[in-house]
Amino acid sequence: MVTVDFLSAFSRLPKLIVFDLDFTLWPLWCDTHVYPPFIQKNNTVYDSSERRVDVYSDAQVILRMIKESSKIKLGCASRTSAISVARQLLQALNWSDLFDYTEIYPGSKTAHFKRFHELSGIDYADMLFFDDETRNIHDISKLGVQCHLVEHGITLNLLKDALKKFQQQGRIHEYLN
């Protein structure tokens, strides 16, 4: 089992880690692949058609580990138009309370990140972002957020690589200043 000790290997950590939802934390679009209401049976979530709702295998471990660290805030950003479905799914998965900041609405992810910055006071350079869409990575990186493309769902290896890069980027910044 991965624990908070995983994070102690890094001398510099982001203050806020933000995850997209669809095809980043779960392998579906919540506006077309699942139908509320959701029910939980034996630690498994099902939609109204009794279809099991899966998440990527490392997603829960990653979210809980980050939340337990108490050093890092968690956010989710989704451009879905199925706002209530996304929120209901987060609730059914028992993930709602894990996120310190939740921005779920259509439009540019830039608006989501401006809101994160406004609410948290955290500089963009102290944020880390995971998303499966190149356009979102492109837009958010312009703000100074370190972004990582998620091609097959979030994994511990991807998180580890991103944290290494974040740490190295901080060392370069310190050297230049």
Short mmCIF file of N, CA and C in Angstrom, two decimals:
data_model
loop_
_atom_site.label_atom_id
_atom_site.label_comp_id
_atom_site.label_asym_id
_atom_site.label_seq_id
_atom_site.Cartn_x
_atom_site.Cartn_y
_atom_site.Cartn_z
N MET A 1 0.83 -1.19 0.00
CA MET A 1 0.00 0.00 0.00
C MET A 1 0.88 1.25 0.00
N VAL A 2 0.55 2.18 -0.85
CA VAL A 2 1.27 3.44 -0.93
C VAL A 2 0.76 4.35 0.18
N THR A 3 1.69 5.03 0.85
CA THR A 3 1.30 5.91 1.94
C THR A 3 1.87 7.31 1.71
N VAL A 4 1.62 8.17 2.65
CA VAL A 4 2.12 9.54 2.59
C VAL A 4 3.64 9.55 2.50
N ASP A 5 4.30 8.50 2.98
CA ASP A 5 5.76 8.41 2.89
C ASP A 5 6.23 8.52 1.45
N PHE A 6 5.40 8.13 0.51
CA PHE A 6 5.70 8.27 -0.92
C PHE A 6 6.08 9.72 -1.23
N LEU A 7 5.37 10.65 -0.62
CA LEU A 7 5.60 12.07 -0.88
C LEU A 7 6.84 12.60 -0.17
N SER A 8 7.26 11.95 0.90
CA SER A 8 8.40 12.44 1.67
C SER A 8 9.72 12.32 0.91
N ALA A 9 9.72 11.61 -0.20
CA ALA A 9 10.92 11.49 -1.02
C ALA A 9 11.22 12.78 -1.78
N PHE A 10 10.29 13.72 -1.77
CA PHE A 10 10.45 14.94 -2.55
C PHE A 10 10.67 16.13 -1.62
N SER A 11 11.74 16.89 -1.90
CA SER A 11 12.06 18.05 -1.06
C SER A 11 11.18 19.25 -1.39
N ARG A 12 10.62 19.28 -2.57
CA ARG A 12 9.72 20.36 -2.96
C ARG A 12 8.45 19.75 -3.52
N LEU A 13 7.32 20.17 -2.97
CA LEU A 13 6.02 19.66 -3.41
C LEU A 13 5.14 20.82 -3.86
N PRO A 14 4.22 20.55 -4.77
CA PRO A 14 3.27 21.60 -5.13
C PRO A 14 2.34 21.89 -3.95
N LYS A 15 1.78 23.08 -3.94
CA LYS A 15 0.82 23.44 -2.90
C LYS A 15 -0.59 23.02 -3.28
N LEU A 16 -0.82 22.86 -4.60
CA LEU A 16 -2.12 22.46 -5.10
C LEU A 16 -1.93 21.51 -6.28
N ILE A 17 -2.58 20.36 -6.22
CA ILE A 17 -2.60 19.43 -7.35
C ILE A 17 -4.03 19.34 -7.83
N VAL A 18 -4.21 19.56 -9.14
CA VAL A 18 -5.54 19.58 -9.75
C VAL A 18 -5.65 18.45 -10.75
N PHE A 19 -6.77 17.75 -10.70
CA PHE A 19 -7.05 16.66 -11.63
C PHE A 19 -8.29 16.98 -12.44
N ASP A 20 -8.21 16.72 -13.74
CA ASP A 20 -9.40 16.65 -14.57
C ASP A 20 -10.14 15.39 -14.12
N LEU A 21 -11.40 15.25 -14.50
CA LEU A 21 -12.16 14.07 -14.11
C LEU A 21 -12.22 13.02 -15.22
N ASP A 22 -12.93 13.34 -16.31
CA ASP A 22 -13.17 12.36 -17.38
C ASP A 22 -11.87 11.95 -18.07
N PHE A 23 -11.62 10.67 -18.10
CA PHE A 23 -10.45 10.05 -18.70
C PHE A 23 -9.14 10.47 -18.05
N THR A 24 -9.23 11.00 -16.83
CA THR A 24 -8.06 11.26 -16.00
C THR A 24 -8.19 10.48 -14.71
N LEU A 25 -9.32 10.63 -14.01
CA LEU A 25 -9.57 9.85 -12.79
C LEU A 25 -10.47 8.65 -13.06
N TRP A 26 -11.35 8.77 -14.06
CA TRP A 26 -12.22 7.65 -14.42
C TRP A 26 -12.28 7.49 -15.93
N PRO A 27 -12.46 6.26 -16.42
CA PRO A 27 -12.39 5.98 -17.86
C PRO A 27 -13.74 6.17 -18.58
N LEU A 28 -14.28 7.35 -18.47
CA LEU A 28 -15.58 7.62 -19.08
C LEU A 28 -15.83 9.12 -19.14
N TRP A 29 -16.81 9.49 -19.97
CA TRP A 29 -17.34 10.85 -19.97
C TRP A 29 -18.61 10.80 -19.14
N CYS A 30 -18.67 11.58 -18.11
CA CYS A 30 -19.84 11.50 -17.22
C CYS A 30 -21.11 12.04 -17.88
N ASP A 31 -20.97 12.72 -19.01
CA ASP A 31 -22.18 13.22 -19.67
C ASP A 31 -22.77 12.24 -20.68
N THR A 32 -22.05 11.16 -20.99
CA THR A 32 -22.57 10.21 -21.99
C THR A 32 -22.48 8.74 -21.60
N HIS A 33 -21.62 8.39 -20.65
CA HIS A 33 -21.37 6.97 -20.35
C HIS A 33 -22.08 6.43 -19.11
N VAL A 34 -22.53 7.30 -18.22
CA VAL A 34 -23.17 6.86 -16.98
C VAL A 34 -24.44 7.66 -16.74
N TYR A 35 -25.33 7.06 -15.96
CA TYR A 35 -26.64 7.67 -15.73
C TYR A 35 -27.00 7.61 -14.25
N PRO A 36 -27.19 8.78 -13.63
CA PRO A 36 -27.61 8.78 -12.23
C PRO A 36 -29.06 8.33 -12.10
N PRO A 37 -29.48 8.01 -10.91
CA PRO A 37 -28.71 8.10 -9.67
C PRO A 37 -27.71 6.95 -9.54
N PHE A 38 -26.67 7.22 -8.77
CA PHE A 38 -25.64 6.23 -8.52
C PHE A 38 -25.90 5.57 -7.17
N ILE A 39 -25.58 4.31 -7.09
CA ILE A 39 -25.69 3.61 -5.81
C ILE A 39 -24.37 2.90 -5.53
N GLN A 40 -24.08 2.74 -4.25
CA GLN A 40 -22.87 2.04 -3.85
C GLN A 40 -23.26 0.74 -3.16
N LYS A 41 -22.71 -0.36 -3.68
CA LYS A 41 -22.91 -1.68 -3.08
C LYS A 41 -21.56 -2.35 -2.93
N ASN A 42 -21.24 -2.76 -1.73
CA ASN A 42 -19.98 -3.47 -1.48
C ASN A 42 -18.77 -2.73 -2.05
N ASN A 43 -18.69 -1.44 -1.76
CA ASN A 43 -17.58 -0.59 -2.21
C ASN A 43 -17.47 -0.46 -3.72
N THR A 44 -18.53 -0.72 -4.43
CA THR A 44 -18.57 -0.56 -5.88
C THR A 44 -19.73 0.36 -6.22
N VAL A 45 -19.50 1.27 -7.16
CA VAL A 45 -20.54 2.21 -7.56
C VAL A 45 -21.18 1.73 -8.86
N TYR A 46 -22.51 1.82 -8.90
CA TYR A 46 -23.28 1.44 -10.09
C TYR A 46 -24.15 2.62 -10.49
N ASP A 47 -24.40 2.72 -11.81
CA ASP A 47 -25.32 3.77 -12.26
C ASP A 47 -26.74 3.22 -12.30
N SER A 48 -27.69 4.01 -12.79
CA SER A 48 -29.11 3.61 -12.75
C SER A 48 -29.42 2.42 -13.65
N SER A 49 -28.54 2.14 -14.61
CA SER A 49 -28.75 0.96 -15.46
C SER A 49 -28.02 -0.27 -14.89
N GLU A 50 -27.56 -0.13 -13.63
CA GLU A 50 -26.85 -1.19 -12.91
C GLU A 50 -25.51 -1.55 -13.53
N ARG A 51 -24.97 -0.61 -14.28
CA ARG A 51 -23.63 -0.79 -14.86
C ARG A 51 -22.60 -0.29 -13.85
N ARG A 52 -21.56 -1.08 -13.64
CA ARG A 52 -20.50 -0.72 -12.70
C ARG A 52 -19.75 0.51 -13.22
N VAL A 53 -19.48 1.44 -12.32
CA VAL A 53 -18.72 2.63 -12.67
C VAL A 53 -17.30 2.43 -12.16
N ASP A 54 -16.37 2.30 -13.09
CA ASP A 54 -14.98 2.07 -12.72
C ASP A 54 -14.21 3.38 -12.65
N VAL A 55 -13.14 3.35 -11.89
CA VAL A 55 -12.18 4.45 -11.86
C VAL A 55 -10.82 3.84 -12.18
N TYR A 56 -9.87 4.68 -12.56
CA TYR A 56 -8.53 4.15 -12.82
C TYR A 56 -7.95 3.59 -11.53
N SER A 57 -7.23 2.49 -11.65
CA SER A 57 -6.83 1.70 -10.48
C SER A 57 -6.03 2.47 -9.43
N ASP A 58 -5.23 3.44 -9.83
CA ASP A 58 -4.43 4.19 -8.86
C ASP A 58 -5.12 5.47 -8.37
N ALA A 59 -6.23 5.83 -8.97
CA ALA A 59 -6.86 7.13 -8.67
C ALA A 59 -7.20 7.30 -7.20
N GLN A 60 -7.88 6.35 -6.63
CA GLN A 60 -8.30 6.48 -5.22
C GLN A 60 -7.10 6.56 -4.29
N VAL A 61 -6.11 5.72 -4.51
CA VAL A 61 -4.90 5.72 -3.67
C VAL A 61 -4.21 7.08 -3.75
N ILE A 62 -4.09 7.60 -4.96
CA ILE A 62 -3.42 8.89 -5.16
C ILE A 62 -4.18 10.01 -4.44
N LEU A 63 -5.48 10.08 -4.64
CA LEU A 63 -6.27 11.15 -4.02
C LEU A 63 -6.20 11.08 -2.49
N ARG A 64 -6.35 9.90 -1.94
CA ARG A 64 -6.33 9.75 -0.48
C ARG A 64 -4.94 10.04 0.10
N MET A 65 -3.91 9.61 -0.60
CA MET A 65 -2.54 9.87 -0.13
C MET A 65 -2.27 11.38 -0.10
N ILE A 66 -2.65 12.07 -1.16
CA ILE A 66 -2.42 13.52 -1.21
C ILE A 66 -3.22 14.21 -0.11
N LYS A 67 -4.45 13.83 0.05
CA LYS A 67 -5.30 14.45 1.08
C LYS A 67 -4.73 14.21 2.48
N GLU A 68 -4.25 13.00 2.74
CA GLU A 68 -3.69 12.67 4.05
C GLU A 68 -2.39 13.39 4.34
N SER A 69 -1.70 13.84 3.30
CA SER A 69 -0.42 14.51 3.50
C SER A 69 -0.58 15.83 4.24
N SER A 70 -1.71 16.47 4.10
CA SER A 70 -2.05 17.77 4.68
C SER A 70 -1.12 18.90 4.24
N LYS A 71 -0.14 18.59 3.42
CA LYS A 71 0.75 19.62 2.90
C LYS A 71 0.26 20.13 1.55
N ILE A 72 -0.55 19.34 0.89
CA ILE A 72 -0.97 19.64 -0.48
C ILE A 72 -2.49 19.74 -0.53
N LYS A 73 -2.97 20.79 -1.17
CA LYS A 73 -4.41 20.93 -1.41
C LYS A 73 -4.76 20.19 -2.70
N LEU A 74 -5.99 19.74 -2.77
CA LEU A 74 -6.48 19.02 -3.95
C LEU A 74 -7.59 19.80 -4.64
N GLY A 75 -7.55 19.77 -5.97
CA GLY A 75 -8.62 20.39 -6.74
C GLY A 75 -9.02 19.50 -7.90
N CYS A 76 -10.25 19.67 -8.36
CA CYS A 76 -10.66 19.02 -9.60
C CYS A 76 -11.25 20.09 -10.51
N ALA A 77 -10.97 19.93 -11.79
CA ALA A 77 -11.43 20.87 -12.80
C ALA A 77 -12.00 20.08 -13.96
N SER A 78 -13.25 20.34 -14.28
CA SER A 78 -13.89 19.64 -15.39
C SER A 78 -14.70 20.63 -16.21
N ARG A 79 -14.63 20.46 -17.53
CA ARG A 79 -15.38 21.31 -18.45
C ARG A 79 -16.71 20.67 -18.84
N THR A 80 -17.10 19.62 -18.17
CA THR A 80 -18.32 18.91 -18.54
C THR A 80 -19.56 19.80 -18.40
N SER A 81 -20.52 19.54 -19.26
CA SER A 81 -21.81 20.23 -19.12
C SER A 81 -22.73 19.46 -18.17
N ALA A 82 -22.33 18.24 -17.83
CA ALA A 82 -23.11 17.40 -16.90
C ALA A 82 -22.62 17.64 -15.47
N ILE A 83 -22.79 18.86 -15.02
CA ILE A 83 -22.27 19.28 -13.73
C ILE A 83 -22.82 18.43 -12.59
N SER A 84 -24.13 18.26 -12.55
CA SER A 84 -24.72 17.50 -11.44
C SER A 84 -24.32 16.03 -11.48
N VAL A 85 -24.16 15.47 -12.68
CA VAL A 85 -23.73 14.07 -12.80
C VAL A 85 -22.32 13.92 -12.24
N ALA A 86 -21.42 14.82 -12.61
CA ALA A 86 -20.05 14.76 -12.10
C ALA A 86 -20.03 14.87 -10.58
N ARG A 87 -20.80 15.80 -10.05
CA ARG A 87 -20.84 15.98 -8.59
C ARG A 87 -21.45 14.76 -7.89
N GLN A 88 -22.49 14.19 -8.48
CA GLN A 88 -23.11 12.99 -7.90
C GLN A 88 -22.14 11.81 -7.92
N LEU A 89 -21.37 11.71 -8.99
CA LEU A 89 -20.40 10.62 -9.09
C LEU A 89 -19.28 10.80 -8.06
N LEU A 90 -18.80 12.02 -7.90
CA LEU A 90 -17.80 12.28 -6.85
C LEU A 90 -18.35 11.89 -5.47
N GLN A 91 -19.60 12.21 -5.24
CA GLN A 91 -20.24 11.87 -3.96
C GLN A 91 -20.36 10.35 -3.79
N ALA A 92 -20.81 9.67 -4.84
CA ALA A 92 -20.98 8.21 -4.78
C ALA A 92 -19.65 7.50 -4.53
N LEU A 93 -18.57 8.06 -5.06
CA LEU A 93 -17.24 7.47 -4.88
C LEU A 93 -16.62 7.85 -3.53
N ASN A 94 -17.32 8.68 -2.77
CA ASN A 94 -16.79 9.22 -1.51
C ASN A 94 -15.54 10.06 -1.73
N TRP A 95 -15.52 10.79 -2.82
CA TRP A 95 -14.38 11.64 -3.16
C TRP A 95 -14.66 13.12 -2.93
N SER A 96 -15.90 13.51 -2.77
CA SER A 96 -16.24 14.94 -2.65
C SER A 96 -15.43 15.64 -1.56
N ASP A 97 -15.30 14.99 -0.42
CA ASP A 97 -14.60 15.60 0.71
C ASP A 97 -13.09 15.61 0.54
N LEU A 98 -12.58 14.91 -0.45
CA LEU A 98 -11.14 14.90 -0.68
C LEU A 98 -10.67 16.19 -1.34
N PHE A 99 -11.55 16.83 -2.10
CA PHE A 99 -11.17 18.01 -2.87
C PHE A 99 -11.40 19.29 -2.07
N ASP A 100 -10.36 20.09 -1.97
CA ASP A 100 -10.46 21.39 -1.32
C ASP A 100 -11.13 22.40 -2.25
N TYR A 101 -10.94 22.20 -3.55
CA TYR A 101 -11.48 23.11 -4.57
C TYR A 101 -12.08 22.29 -5.70
N THR A 102 -13.30 22.63 -6.07
CA THR A 102 -13.99 21.91 -7.14
C THR A 102 -14.57 22.92 -8.12
N GLU A 103 -14.09 22.88 -9.35
CA GLU A 103 -14.59 23.75 -10.41
C GLU A 103 -15.09 22.86 -11.54
N ILE A 104 -16.40 22.74 -11.65
CA ILE A 104 -17.02 21.88 -12.66
C ILE A 104 -18.06 22.69 -13.42
N TYR A 105 -17.72 23.08 -14.63
CA TYR A 105 -18.64 23.81 -15.51
C TYR A 105 -17.99 23.94 -16.88
N PRO A 106 -18.80 24.09 -17.93
CA PRO A 106 -18.26 24.20 -19.29
C PRO A 106 -17.46 25.50 -19.45
N GLY A 107 -16.60 25.49 -20.45
CA GLY A 107 -15.79 26.67 -20.75
C GLY A 107 -14.32 26.33 -20.66
N SER A 108 -13.52 27.34 -20.68
CA SER A 108 -12.07 27.17 -20.65
C SER A 108 -11.59 26.77 -19.26
N LYS A 109 -10.62 25.89 -19.23
CA LYS A 109 -10.04 25.52 -17.93
C LYS A 109 -9.26 26.68 -17.33
N THR A 110 -8.94 27.66 -18.16
CA THR A 110 -8.27 28.85 -17.63
C THR A 110 -9.14 29.52 -16.57
N ALA A 111 -10.45 29.57 -16.80
CA ALA A 111 -11.37 30.14 -15.80
C ALA A 111 -11.33 29.34 -14.51
N HIS A 112 -11.23 28.01 -14.62
CA HIS A 112 -11.14 27.17 -13.42
C HIS A 112 -9.89 27.53 -12.62
N PHE A 113 -8.77 27.66 -13.32
CA PHE A 113 -7.51 27.92 -12.61
C PHE A 113 -7.44 29.33 -12.05
N LYS A 114 -8.03 30.27 -12.72
CA LYS A 114 -8.09 31.63 -12.15
C LYS A 114 -8.89 31.60 -10.85
N ARG A 115 -9.93 30.80 -10.83
CA ARG A 115 -10.75 30.65 -9.62
C ARG A 115 -9.95 29.95 -8.51
N PHE A 116 -9.20 28.89 -8.86
CA PHE A 116 -8.35 28.22 -7.86
C PHE A 116 -7.39 29.22 -7.23
N HIS A 117 -6.76 30.02 -8.09
CA HIS A 117 -5.79 31.01 -7.62
C HIS A 117 -6.47 32.03 -6.71
N GLU A 118 -7.63 32.50 -7.13
CA GLU A 118 -8.39 33.49 -6.36
C GLU A 118 -8.81 32.93 -4.99
N LEU A 119 -9.32 31.71 -4.96
CA LEU A 119 -9.80 31.12 -3.71
C LEU A 119 -8.67 30.71 -2.77
N SER A 120 -7.58 30.21 -3.34
CA SER A 120 -6.51 29.64 -2.52
C SER A 120 -5.37 30.60 -2.22
N GLY A 121 -5.16 31.58 -3.09
CA GLY A 121 -4.00 32.45 -2.96
C GLY A 121 -2.71 31.77 -3.38
N ILE A 122 -2.81 30.58 -3.94
CA ILE A 122 -1.63 29.82 -4.36
C ILE A 122 -1.19 30.29 -5.74
N ASP A 123 0.12 30.55 -5.87
CA ASP A 123 0.68 30.96 -7.16
C ASP A 123 0.57 29.82 -8.16
N TYR A 124 0.40 30.18 -9.42
CA TYR A 124 0.31 29.18 -10.48
C TYR A 124 1.56 28.29 -10.51
N ALA A 125 2.72 28.86 -10.21
CA ALA A 125 3.97 28.10 -10.23
C ALA A 125 4.01 27.02 -9.15
N ASP A 126 3.11 27.10 -8.18
CA ASP A 126 3.03 26.11 -7.11
C ASP A 126 1.90 25.12 -7.32
N MET A 127 1.40 25.07 -8.56
CA MET A 127 0.31 24.15 -8.91
C MET A 127 0.79 23.10 -9.89
N LEU A 128 0.17 21.94 -9.81
CA LEU A 128 0.44 20.81 -10.70
C LEU A 128 -0.91 20.36 -11.25
N PHE A 129 -0.96 20.08 -12.56
CA PHE A 129 -2.23 19.77 -13.21
C PHE A 129 -2.11 18.53 -14.08
N PHE A 130 -3.11 17.65 -13.98
CA PHE A 130 -3.19 16.43 -14.79
C PHE A 130 -4.47 16.45 -15.61
N ASP A 131 -4.34 16.23 -16.92
CA ASP A 131 -5.51 16.25 -17.82
C ASP A 131 -5.21 15.36 -19.02
N ASP A 132 -6.27 14.84 -19.61
CA ASP A 132 -6.11 13.96 -20.78
C ASP A 132 -6.21 14.72 -22.10
N GLU A 133 -6.50 16.01 -22.07
CA GLU A 133 -6.66 16.77 -23.31
C GLU A 133 -5.52 17.75 -23.51
N THR A 134 -4.88 17.64 -24.68
CA THR A 134 -3.74 18.49 -25.01
C THR A 134 -4.11 19.97 -24.97
N ARG A 135 -5.29 20.32 -25.44
CA ARG A 135 -5.68 21.74 -25.46
C ARG A 135 -5.72 22.33 -24.06
N ASN A 136 -6.16 21.55 -23.08
CA ASN A 136 -6.19 22.04 -21.70
C ASN A 136 -4.77 22.19 -21.15
N ILE A 137 -3.92 21.24 -21.46
CA ILE A 137 -2.51 21.31 -21.04
C ILE A 137 -1.87 22.57 -21.62
N HIS A 138 -2.11 22.81 -22.89
CA HIS A 138 -1.56 23.98 -23.57
C HIS A 138 -2.04 25.27 -22.92
N ASP A 139 -3.35 25.39 -22.71
CA ASP A 139 -3.92 26.61 -22.13
C ASP A 139 -3.42 26.88 -20.72
N ILE A 140 -3.40 25.86 -19.90
CA ILE A 140 -3.05 26.05 -18.49
C ILE A 140 -1.55 26.25 -18.29
N SER A 141 -0.74 25.64 -19.13
CA SER A 141 0.71 25.84 -19.01
C SER A 141 1.09 27.30 -19.25
N LYS A 142 0.29 28.03 -20.02
CA LYS A 142 0.55 29.45 -20.27
C LYS A 142 0.45 30.28 -18.98
N LEU A 143 -0.28 29.78 -18.01
CA LEU A 143 -0.41 30.47 -16.72
C LEU A 143 0.81 30.26 -15.83
N GLY A 144 1.65 29.30 -16.18
CA GLY A 144 2.80 28.97 -15.35
C GLY A 144 2.60 27.74 -14.49
N VAL A 145 1.47 27.05 -14.70
CA VAL A 145 1.19 25.80 -13.99
C VAL A 145 1.94 24.68 -14.69
N GLN A 146 2.57 23.80 -13.91
CA GLN A 146 3.20 22.63 -14.51
C GLN A 146 2.11 21.61 -14.83
N CYS A 147 2.02 21.24 -16.10
CA CYS A 147 0.94 20.38 -16.58
C CYS A 147 1.47 19.05 -17.10
N HIS A 148 0.66 18.01 -16.94
CA HIS A 148 1.04 16.68 -17.40
C HIS A 148 -0.12 16.02 -18.13
N LEU A 149 0.19 15.55 -19.32
CA LEU A 149 -0.81 14.86 -20.13
C LEU A 149 -1.01 13.45 -19.61
N VAL A 150 -2.25 13.08 -19.39
CA VAL A 150 -2.63 11.76 -18.90
C VAL A 150 -3.21 11.00 -20.09
N GLU A 151 -2.48 9.99 -20.56
CA GLU A 151 -2.93 9.29 -21.76
C GLU A 151 -3.78 8.06 -21.48
N HIS A 152 -3.56 7.42 -20.34
CA HIS A 152 -4.31 6.20 -20.02
C HIS A 152 -4.73 6.19 -18.55
N GLY A 153 -5.17 7.32 -18.06
CA GLY A 153 -5.58 7.42 -16.66
C GLY A 153 -4.40 7.73 -15.75
N ILE A 154 -4.70 8.37 -14.63
CA ILE A 154 -3.65 8.72 -13.68
C ILE A 154 -3.06 7.45 -13.06
N THR A 155 -1.75 7.46 -12.90
CA THR A 155 -1.04 6.34 -12.28
C THR A 155 -0.05 6.88 -11.25
N LEU A 156 0.36 6.01 -10.36
CA LEU A 156 1.39 6.40 -9.39
C LEU A 156 2.69 6.76 -10.10
N ASN A 157 3.02 6.05 -11.16
CA ASN A 157 4.24 6.37 -11.91
C ASN A 157 4.17 7.75 -12.53
N LEU A 158 3.02 8.10 -13.09
CA LEU A 158 2.86 9.43 -13.67
C LEU A 158 2.96 10.50 -12.59
N LEU A 159 2.35 10.26 -11.45
CA LEU A 159 2.45 11.21 -10.34
C LEU A 159 3.90 11.36 -9.90
N LYS A 160 4.60 10.25 -9.75
CA LYS A 160 6.00 10.28 -9.32
C LYS A 160 6.85 11.07 -10.31
N ASP A 161 6.68 10.81 -11.60
CA ASP A 161 7.43 11.54 -12.63
C ASP A 161 7.12 13.04 -12.59
N ALA A 162 5.85 13.37 -12.39
CA ALA A 162 5.44 14.78 -12.33
C ALA A 162 6.05 15.46 -11.10
N LEU A 163 6.07 14.77 -9.97
CA LEU A 163 6.64 15.35 -8.76
C LEU A 163 8.15 15.53 -8.89
N LYS A 164 8.82 14.59 -9.56
CA LYS A 164 10.26 14.74 -9.83
C LYS A 164 10.51 15.98 -10.68
N LYS A 165 9.72 16.13 -11.72
CA LYS A 165 9.86 17.28 -12.61
C LYS A 165 9.57 18.58 -11.86
N PHE A 166 8.55 18.57 -11.02
CA PHE A 166 8.20 19.75 -10.23
C PHE A 166 9.36 20.13 -9.31
N GLN A 167 9.95 19.14 -8.68
CA GLN A 167 11.09 19.37 -7.78
C GLN A 167 12.28 19.94 -8.56
N GLN A 168 12.57 19.36 -9.72
CA GLN A 168 13.69 19.83 -10.55
C GLN A 168 13.44 21.25 -11.04
N GLN A 169 12.22 21.54 -11.43
CA GLN A 169 11.87 22.87 -11.91
C GLN A 169 12.10 23.90 -10.81
N GLY A 170 11.79 23.53 -9.59
CA GLY A 170 12.02 24.41 -8.45
C GLY A 170 13.49 24.68 -8.22
N ARG A 171 14.31 23.67 -8.38
CA ARG A 171 15.76 23.85 -8.22
C ARG A 171 16.32 24.77 -9.30
N ILE A 172 15.83 24.62 -10.51
CA ILE A 172 16.28 25.49 -11.61
C ILE A 172 15.87 26.93 -11.32
N HIS A 173 14.64 27.11 -10.86
CA HIS A 173 14.13 28.45 -10.54
C HIS A 173 14.97 29.09 -9.44
N GLU A 174 15.30 28.32 -8.39
CA GLU A 174 16.12 28.84 -7.30
C GLU A 174 17.51 29.22 -7.80
N TYR A 175 18.08 28.42 -8.69
CA TYR A 175 19.41 28.67 -9.24
C TYR A 175 19.43 29.97 -10.04
N LEU A 176 18.38 30.19 -10.83
CA LEU A 176 18.32 31.37 -11.68
C LEU A 176 18.04 32.65 -10.90
N ASN A 177 17.44 32.52 -9.75
CA ASN A 177 17.11 33.72 -8.96
C ASN A 177 18.12 33.92 -7.90
#
